[in-house]
Coordinates of C-alpha atoms in Angstrom, one line a residue:
M3 CA 21.1 -15.8 16.0
P4 CA 24.7 -14.9 17.0
G5 CA 26.3 -11.6 15.9
H6 CA 25.1 -9.2 13.2
P7 CA 24.5 -11.0 9.9
I8 CA 26.0 -9.6 6.7
V9 CA 24.4 -10.2 3.4
A10 CA 25.7 -9.3 -0.1
T11 CA 23.5 -7.3 -2.4
T12 CA 24.0 -6.2 -6.0
H13 CA 25.1 -2.8 -4.7
G14 CA 27.2 -3.9 -1.8
P15 CA 27.1 -5.8 1.5
V16 CA 24.7 -4.9 4.3
R17 CA 24.9 -5.6 8.0
G18 CA 21.7 -6.3 9.8
E19 CA 20.9 -7.2 13.4
P20 CA 19.2 -10.0 15.3
H21 CA 15.4 -9.5 15.5
T22 CA 12.5 -11.6 16.9
H23 CA 12.4 -14.9 15.0
G24 CA 15.3 -14.0 12.8
A25 CA 17.1 -10.8 11.6
R26 CA 16.2 -7.4 10.2
F27 CA 18.0 -5.2 7.8
L28 CA 16.7 -1.6 7.8
G29 CA 17.1 1.3 5.4
I30 CA 18.7 -0.5 2.5
P31 CA 19.0 1.8 -0.5
Y32 CA 17.2 0.4 -3.5
A33 CA 17.7 3.6 -5.6
A34 CA 19.8 6.7 -5.4
P35 CA 18.6 9.6 -3.2
P36 CA 16.1 11.6 -5.3
V37 CA 17.9 15.0 -5.0
G38 CA 19.1 17.5 -7.5
D39 CA 18.5 16.3 -11.1
L40 CA 17.1 13.1 -9.7
R41 CA 14.4 14.7 -7.6
F42 CA 11.7 14.3 -10.2
A43 CA 13.4 11.7 -12.4
S44 CA 12.8 8.0 -12.7
P45 CA 14.6 6.1 -9.9
V46 CA 18.2 5.1 -10.7
A47 CA 20.5 2.6 -9.0
P48 CA 22.4 3.8 -6.0
Q49 CA 26.2 4.2 -6.0
P50 CA 27.7 0.9 -5.1
W51 CA 29.6 0.5 -1.8
E52 CA 32.3 -2.0 -0.7
S53 CA 32.4 -2.1 3.1
P54 CA 29.3 -3.5 4.9
L55 CA 26.6 -0.9 5.2
D56 CA 25.0 -0.8 8.7
A57 CA 21.3 -1.5 8.2
V58 CA 20.3 -1.3 11.8
A59 CA 18.1 1.8 11.8
Y60 CA 15.2 2.9 9.7
G61 CA 16.2 5.0 6.8
P62 CA 15.0 8.5 5.8
T63 CA 11.3 8.7 4.9
A64 CA 9.5 10.7 2.2
Q65 CA 7.1 11.8 4.9
R66 CA 8.3 15.1 6.4
R67 CA 5.2 15.5 8.6
G68 CA 2.5 13.2 9.8
I69 CA -1.0 13.0 8.4
G70 CA -2.3 15.0 11.3
E71 CA -3.8 14.7 14.7
G72 CA -5.9 11.7 15.3
A73 CA -3.8 9.4 13.0
T74 CA -4.4 5.8 14.0
I75 CA -1.0 4.4 12.9
P76 CA 2.2 5.6 14.6
E77 CA 4.3 6.5 11.5
P78 CA 7.6 8.2 12.3
S79 CA 9.2 10.8 10.0
V80 CA 13.0 10.2 9.6
P81 CA 15.0 13.0 8.1
G82 CA 17.5 12.6 5.3
H83 CA 17.7 12.5 1.5
G84 CA 18.0 8.7 0.9
I85 CA 14.2 8.1 1.0
L86 CA 14.2 5.3 -1.6
N87 CA 15.1 2.5 0.9
L88 CA 13.5 -0.7 2.1
N89 CA 13.6 -3.0 5.1
V90 CA 13.9 -6.8 5.2
F91 CA 12.7 -9.0 8.0
T92 CA 13.8 -12.6 7.5
P93 CA 14.1 -15.8 9.5
A94 CA 16.9 -17.1 7.3
P95 CA 19.4 -14.5 6.2
G96 CA 22.3 -15.7 4.1
T97 CA 20.7 -19.0 3.4
A98 CA 19.1 -20.7 0.4
A99 CA 15.8 -21.2 2.2
A100 CA 13.7 -20.0 -0.7
L101 CA 11.0 -18.7 1.5
P102 CA 7.9 -16.9 0.2
V103 CA 8.1 -13.1 0.2
L104 CA 5.6 -10.4 1.2
V105 CA 6.4 -6.9 -0.1
W106 CA 4.5 -4.3 1.9
I107 CA 3.5 -0.8 0.7
H108 CA 2.3 1.6 3.3
G109 CA -0.7 3.9 3.1
G110 CA -1.2 7.6 3.9
S111 CA -3.3 9.0 1.0
Y112 CA -0.2 9.1 -1.2
V113 CA 1.0 12.2 0.6
A114 CA 2.1 10.7 4.0
G115 CA 2.9 7.4 5.7
S116 CA 6.1 5.6 6.7
A117 CA 7.6 2.2 6.3
A118 CA 9.2 2.8 9.8
S119 CA 5.9 2.2 11.6
P120 CA 6.0 -0.4 14.4
W121 CA 2.8 -1.7 13.0
Y122 CA 4.7 -3.0 9.9
D123 CA 7.3 -4.9 11.9
G124 CA 7.9 -8.3 10.2
A125 CA 8.5 -10.4 13.3
S126 CA 5.3 -12.5 13.1
F127 CA 5.9 -13.1 9.4
S128 CA 9.4 -14.3 10.2
R129 CA 8.0 -16.6 12.9
D130 CA 5.8 -18.1 10.2
G131 CA 8.4 -18.6 7.5
V132 CA 7.8 -15.5 5.4
V133 CA 10.3 -12.9 4.4
L134 CA 8.7 -9.4 4.7
V135 CA 10.0 -6.4 2.8
S136 CA 8.6 -2.9 3.5
L137 CA 9.5 0.1 1.3
G138 CA 9.5 3.8 1.1
Y139 CA 8.6 5.9 -2.0
R140 CA 8.1 9.4 -3.2
L141 CA 4.9 11.1 -1.9
G142 CA 2.7 14.0 -2.8
I143 CA 4.1 16.5 -5.4
E144 CA 7.4 14.7 -5.8
G145 CA 5.7 11.3 -6.4
F146 CA 2.6 12.1 -8.3
L147 CA 2.1 15.7 -9.6
H148 CA 2.2 15.8 -13.5
L149 CA 5.2 17.9 -14.6
D150 CA 5.8 18.9 -18.2
D151 CA 9.5 18.0 -18.0
A152 CA 9.5 14.9 -15.9
P153 CA 8.1 11.3 -16.1
D154 CA 4.6 10.8 -14.6
N155 CA 3.8 8.5 -11.7
R156 CA 7.2 8.7 -10.1
G157 CA 5.9 7.0 -7.0
V158 CA 4.7 4.1 -9.1
R159 CA 8.2 3.9 -10.7
D160 CA 9.6 3.7 -7.2
W161 CA 7.4 0.7 -6.3
I162 CA 8.6 -1.0 -9.5
A163 CA 12.3 -0.3 -8.7
A164 CA 11.9 -1.8 -5.3
L165 CA 10.3 -4.9 -6.7
R166 CA 13.1 -5.2 -9.1
W167 CA 15.6 -5.0 -6.2
V168 CA 13.6 -7.8 -4.5
R169 CA 13.8 -9.9 -7.6
E170 CA 17.6 -9.5 -7.8
N171 CA 18.5 -9.6 -4.1
I172 CA 15.9 -11.4 -2.0
A173 CA 17.4 -14.9 -2.4
A174 CA 20.4 -13.7 -0.4
F175 CA 18.1 -13.0 2.5
G176 CA 16.5 -16.4 2.4
G177 CA 13.6 -15.5 0.1
D178 CA 12.4 -16.9 -3.2
P179 CA 12.2 -14.2 -6.0
A180 CA 9.6 -16.4 -7.8
K181 CA 7.3 -16.4 -4.7
V182 CA 6.7 -12.7 -4.2
T183 CA 3.3 -11.3 -3.1
V184 CA 2.6 -7.5 -3.0
A185 CA 0.4 -6.2 -0.3
G186 CA -0.7 -2.8 1.1
Q187 CA -3.4 -1.0 2.9
S188 CA -5.4 2.1 2.0
A189 CA -3.2 4.0 -0.5
G190 CA -0.9 1.0 -0.2
G191 CA -3.8 -1.2 -1.3
G192 CA -4.3 1.2 -4.2
A193 CA -0.7 0.8 -5.0
V194 CA -1.2 -3.0 -5.2
Q195 CA -4.1 -2.6 -7.6
T196 CA -2.1 0.0 -9.6
L197 CA 0.7 -2.5 -10.0
L198 CA -1.7 -5.1 -11.2
A199 CA -2.7 -2.7 -14.0
T200 CA 0.8 -1.6 -14.9
P201 CA 2.5 -3.6 -17.7
A202 CA 6.0 -2.7 -16.4
A203 CA 5.3 -4.6 -13.2
R204 CA 4.5 -7.8 -15.0
G205 CA 6.6 -10.8 -13.7
L206 CA 7.7 -9.0 -10.5
F207 CA 5.1 -10.7 -8.3
R208 CA 2.8 -13.6 -8.4
G209 CA 0.0 -12.6 -6.0
A210 CA -1.6 -9.5 -4.5
I211 CA -3.3 -8.5 -1.2
A212 CA -5.2 -5.2 -1.2
L213 CA -6.6 -4.1 2.2
S214 CA -9.0 -1.2 2.1
A215 CA -7.6 -0.1 -1.3
S216 CA -8.3 3.5 -2.3
L217 CA -7.6 5.2 -5.6
M218 CA -8.0 8.6 -7.1
E219 CA -11.4 8.7 -9.0
P220 CA -11.7 9.8 -11.7
Q221 CA -8.2 8.7 -12.8
E222 CA -8.0 9.6 -16.5
R223 CA -5.0 11.3 -18.1
W224 CA -6.9 14.6 -18.2
V225 CA -7.2 14.6 -14.4
G226 CA -3.4 14.6 -13.9
R227 CA -3.0 17.5 -16.4
A228 CA -5.9 19.4 -14.8
V229 CA -4.3 19.0 -11.4
A230 CA -1.1 20.5 -12.7
E231 CA -2.9 23.4 -14.2
L232 CA -4.7 24.0 -10.9
F233 CA -1.3 23.9 -9.1
T234 CA 0.1 26.6 -11.3
R235 CA -3.1 28.7 -11.1
R236 CA -3.2 28.6 -7.4
T237 CA 0.5 28.9 -6.5
G238 CA 1.9 30.9 -9.4
V239 CA 4.7 28.3 -9.7
P240 CA 5.0 26.4 -13.0
A241 CA 4.3 22.7 -12.8
T242 CA 7.8 21.8 -14.0
A243 CA 10.7 20.0 -12.5
A244 CA 12.9 22.9 -13.3
A245 CA 10.8 25.2 -11.2
L246 CA 10.5 22.8 -8.2
R247 CA 13.8 21.0 -8.2
D248 CA 15.6 23.3 -5.7
L249 CA 12.8 24.2 -3.4
T250 CA 13.0 23.2 0.2
D251 CA 10.8 20.4 1.6
E252 CA 8.9 23.1 3.6
R253 CA 8.2 25.1 0.5
I254 CA 7.0 22.0 -1.4
L255 CA 4.7 21.1 1.5
S256 CA 3.3 24.6 1.5
L257 CA 2.6 24.5 -2.2
Q258 CA 1.0 21.1 -1.7
D259 CA -1.3 22.5 1.0
T260 CA -2.3 25.3 -1.4
L261 CA -3.1 22.8 -4.1
S262 CA -5.2 20.6 -1.9
E263 CA -7.4 23.3 -0.3
P264 CA -11.1 22.6 -0.9
R265 CA -11.9 25.8 -2.8
P266 CA -14.8 26.1 -5.4
D267 CA -12.3 26.4 -8.3
R268 CA -11.9 22.6 -8.7
P269 CA -15.4 21.1 -9.1
E270 CA -14.5 18.5 -11.7
L271 CA -11.4 17.2 -9.8
P272 CA -11.4 14.4 -7.2
R273 CA -11.0 14.9 -3.5
R274 CA -7.5 13.3 -3.7
V275 CA -5.5 15.2 -6.3
L276 CA -2.0 13.7 -5.8
A277 CA -2.1 10.0 -6.6
P278 CA -1.4 7.6 -9.5
F279 CA -3.3 8.5 -12.6
A280 CA -3.6 6.9 -16.1
D281 CA -0.7 8.7 -17.9
G282 CA -1.2 6.6 -21.1
E283 CA 2.3 5.3 -20.9
L284 CA 3.4 3.7 -17.6
L285 CA -0.2 3.3 -16.6
P286 CA -2.2 2.9 -19.8
R287 CA -5.7 3.0 -18.4
P288 CA -7.5 3.9 -15.1
V289 CA -6.8 1.1 -12.6
L290 CA -10.5 0.3 -11.9
T291 CA -11.2 0.2 -15.6
E292 CA -8.4 -2.2 -16.2
L293 CA -9.3 -4.4 -13.2
T294 CA -13.0 -4.6 -14.1
E295 CA -12.8 -4.6 -17.9
G296 CA -9.2 -5.5 -18.9
D297 CA -6.8 -8.4 -18.8
L298 CA -3.7 -6.9 -17.0
G299 CA -3.1 -8.8 -13.8
A300 CA -6.3 -10.8 -14.2
E301 CA -4.7 -14.2 -13.8
L302 CA -2.9 -13.3 -10.6
P303 CA -4.6 -14.3 -7.3
L304 CA -6.0 -11.3 -5.5
L305 CA -7.2 -11.2 -1.9
L306 CA -9.1 -8.0 -1.1
G307 CA -11.5 -6.4 1.2
F308 CA -12.4 -3.5 3.6
T309 CA -13.5 -2.6 7.0
R310 CA -17.2 -2.2 7.6
Q311 CA -17.1 1.5 8.6
E312 CA -13.7 2.7 7.3
F313 CA -14.2 6.6 7.4
N314 CA -17.6 6.8 9.1
S315 CA -16.0 9.0 11.8
F316 CA -15.2 11.6 9.2
G317 CA -17.9 11.4 6.5
G318 CA -20.4 8.7 7.3
Q319 CA -21.2 5.4 5.6
E320 CA -21.7 7.2 2.2
L321 CA -18.0 8.2 2.1
T322 CA -16.9 4.8 3.2
D323 CA -19.0 3.1 0.5
L324 CA -17.9 5.6 -2.2
V325 CA -14.1 5.4 -1.5
F326 CA -13.7 1.8 -0.3
R327 CA -16.5 -0.7 -0.3
R328 CA -18.2 -0.1 -3.6
P329 CA -15.1 0.0 -5.9
N330 CA -13.5 -3.0 -4.2
L331 CA -16.7 -5.0 -4.4
A332 CA -16.9 -4.0 -8.1
V333 CA -13.4 -5.5 -8.6
A334 CA -14.4 -8.7 -6.9
E335 CA -17.6 -9.0 -8.9
A336 CA -15.8 -8.4 -12.2
R337 CA -13.1 -10.9 -11.5
A338 CA -15.6 -13.4 -10.3
A339 CA -17.6 -13.0 -13.5
R340 CA -14.5 -14.0 -15.5
G341 CA -13.4 -16.8 -13.2
H342 CA -10.2 -15.1 -11.9
P343 CA -8.9 -16.2 -8.5
T344 CA -10.3 -13.8 -6.0
W345 CA -11.0 -13.8 -2.2
L346 CA -13.1 -11.2 -0.5
Y347 CA -13.4 -10.2 3.2
E348 CA -15.0 -7.6 5.4
F349 CA -13.5 -6.7 8.7
R350 CA -16.3 -6.2 11.2
W351 CA -14.8 -6.4 14.6
P352 CA -15.9 -3.1 16.4
S353 CA -13.3 -1.3 18.5
P354 CA -14.1 -0.8 22.2
A355 CA -11.5 1.9 22.6
P356 CA -12.7 5.3 23.7
G357 CA -12.9 8.0 21.0
S358 CA -14.7 8.7 17.8
G359 CA -14.2 5.2 16.5
K360 CA -15.7 3.4 19.5
G361 CA -18.1 0.7 18.3
L362 CA -16.8 0.9 14.7
A363 CA -14.6 -1.3 12.5
F364 CA -12.8 1.8 11.3
H365 CA -10.0 2.5 8.8
C366 CA -6.6 0.9 9.8
L367 CA -8.1 -1.1 12.7
D368 CA -7.4 -4.4 10.9
L369 CA -3.7 -3.8 10.5
P370 CA -2.5 -5.1 13.9
F371 CA -4.6 -8.2 13.4
A372 CA -3.2 -8.8 9.9
F373 CA 0.4 -8.4 11.2
D374 CA -0.4 -10.2 14.5
L375 CA 1.1 -7.3 16.5
L376 CA -1.5 -6.6 19.1
A377 CA 1.1 -5.5 21.6
A378 CA 2.6 -2.9 19.3
E379 CA 2.8 0.8 20.1
G380 CA -0.5 2.5 19.6
V381 CA -2.6 -0.6 19.3
P382 CA -4.4 -0.2 22.7
A383 CA -5.5 3.3 21.7
A384 CA -7.0 1.9 18.6
A385 CA -8.3 -1.5 19.6
G386 CA -8.6 -1.3 23.4
E387 CA -6.6 -3.1 26.1
S388 CA -7.7 -6.7 25.2
P389 CA -8.2 -7.1 21.5
P390 CA -9.1 -10.7 20.5
Q391 CA -5.9 -12.7 19.8
R392 CA -8.1 -15.3 18.2
L393 CA -9.0 -12.8 15.4
A394 CA -5.3 -11.9 14.9
D395 CA -4.3 -15.6 14.8
A396 CA -6.9 -16.3 12.1
M397 CA -6.4 -13.2 9.9
H398 CA -2.6 -13.4 10.1
A399 CA -2.7 -17.1 9.3
S400 CA -4.8 -16.5 6.2
L401 CA -2.3 -13.9 4.9
V402 CA 0.6 -16.2 5.5
A403 CA -1.2 -19.1 3.7
F404 CA -1.9 -16.8 0.8
V405 CA 1.7 -15.7 0.5
R406 CA 2.9 -19.3 0.7
D407 CA 0.3 -21.1 -1.3
L408 CA -1.7 -18.4 -3.3
D409 CA -4.7 -19.5 -1.3
P410 CA -5.7 -18.3 2.2
G411 CA -6.8 -21.8 3.2
G412 CA -8.9 -22.3 6.3
A413 CA -12.0 -23.3 4.4
W414 CA -12.1 -19.9 2.7
P415 CA -13.2 -20.6 -0.9
R416 CA -12.8 -18.2 -3.8
Y417 CA -15.3 -15.4 -4.4
T418 CA -17.5 -16.6 -7.3
R419 CA -20.8 -15.5 -8.8
A420 CA -22.4 -18.8 -7.8
R421 CA -21.7 -18.3 -4.1
R422 CA -20.0 -15.0 -3.2
A423 CA -18.3 -16.6 -0.2
T424 CA -17.0 -13.8 2.0
R425 CA -14.8 -14.0 5.1
L426 CA -16.1 -11.9 8.0
W427 CA -13.4 -10.9 10.4
E428 CA -15.2 -10.8 13.7
A429 CA -14.2 -11.9 17.3
V430 CA -15.1 -15.3 16.0
P431 CA -14.3 -15.2 12.3
R432 CA -16.8 -16.9 10.0
L433 CA -17.5 -17.5 6.3
V434 CA -20.9 -16.2 4.9
D435 CA -22.3 -16.4 1.4
D436 CA -23.2 -13.1 -0.1
P437 CA -23.4 -11.0 3.1
L438 CA -23.2 -7.8 1.0
R439 CA -26.1 -8.7 -1.2
A440 CA -28.2 -5.6 -0.2
E441 CA -25.3 -3.2 -1.0
R442 CA -24.4 -5.1 -4.2
E443 CA -27.9 -4.9 -5.6
S444 CA -28.2 -1.3 -4.6
W445 CA -24.9 -0.4 -6.3
F446 CA -24.9 -2.6 -9.3
G447 CA -28.4 -3.8 -9.8

């Protein structure tokens, strides 16, 4: 592709750069920098610009520090205030190609993570005719702490603002705004499930992919308020935007650390205290309640699943089952009982790489296969020197087919109560009926 492509957006033109199988546009603002009076406000449109904005480097990230030593995914922290930005990878910029679109939401326990990770590069999706958008959003206190004088679930509002930007602008990048699928992993998978349960997100996407989705449990409104009370009790700082607005990032992170300490004064609160919660307005009901008992998002095709051992290196199979496998299987079961289009998988390929995860299908191991990026930075440390390309080919092709056709194809039928067909991602992928029967009967009877 010759030169640096320029595409017009509703806020101003952006200049991208050639990239594998197409072009990429990095760090495009979808909302104004959340600073000053906007730090804890709902996202607002950025100031328009006239000259082409260079979109050739990843924009600032909400992550100011990584999730800690031992993190599987390389996720850079980029300084700067304009954290509400997104990246577009496309094989057909500036054309009317009307390609299907995948919007990717990163994980990181809602307090970390970065859309600038090399594991989220969209080159393989461009190769296969899909436009990929990855986005940043407010994390931790700024994104999810209940404040008496600010809107709740600001991170969720950021996701919705980014999806609205996609609806208004993606056609100029060769995408079809009527063919948008949202996807994410871990907290990003929880974001996908949250969007399914959020009325304000209706009509912004037509399909959903939730990999190893995790949510705060319990998630009722009282939890958000109890976390705010705990914050003030522990830190001495009022849980208000007025008190927090002008604090430095370092001070915010220090307060966040204090809030999250595992002391005995929070027995009724979940392990994760900064995450989406049912505020009764933007998010009317707890997400799992809505997905298993309600109607919001029920008609949209959903592909979901988990790795076999997720967090076994940290807390054993009990933690893995509690946080990931049991709630996601409950969603699949409930949707199947009502005939809603659902596909279930379990990623079982065990990593041969040295370290605590050796021999396990651990949390995040599936991502380089899903993105077909086995040569990306950090993959050998997680998956060994020769991970099976056949598995990446199959898993990635299923996601591409789902984004394109709302069906993963490849003889992978829906998950139904009659059969419970489940895709097992192994060195040689296979389809098995009801492979989780023992767990299902133990958990749900």
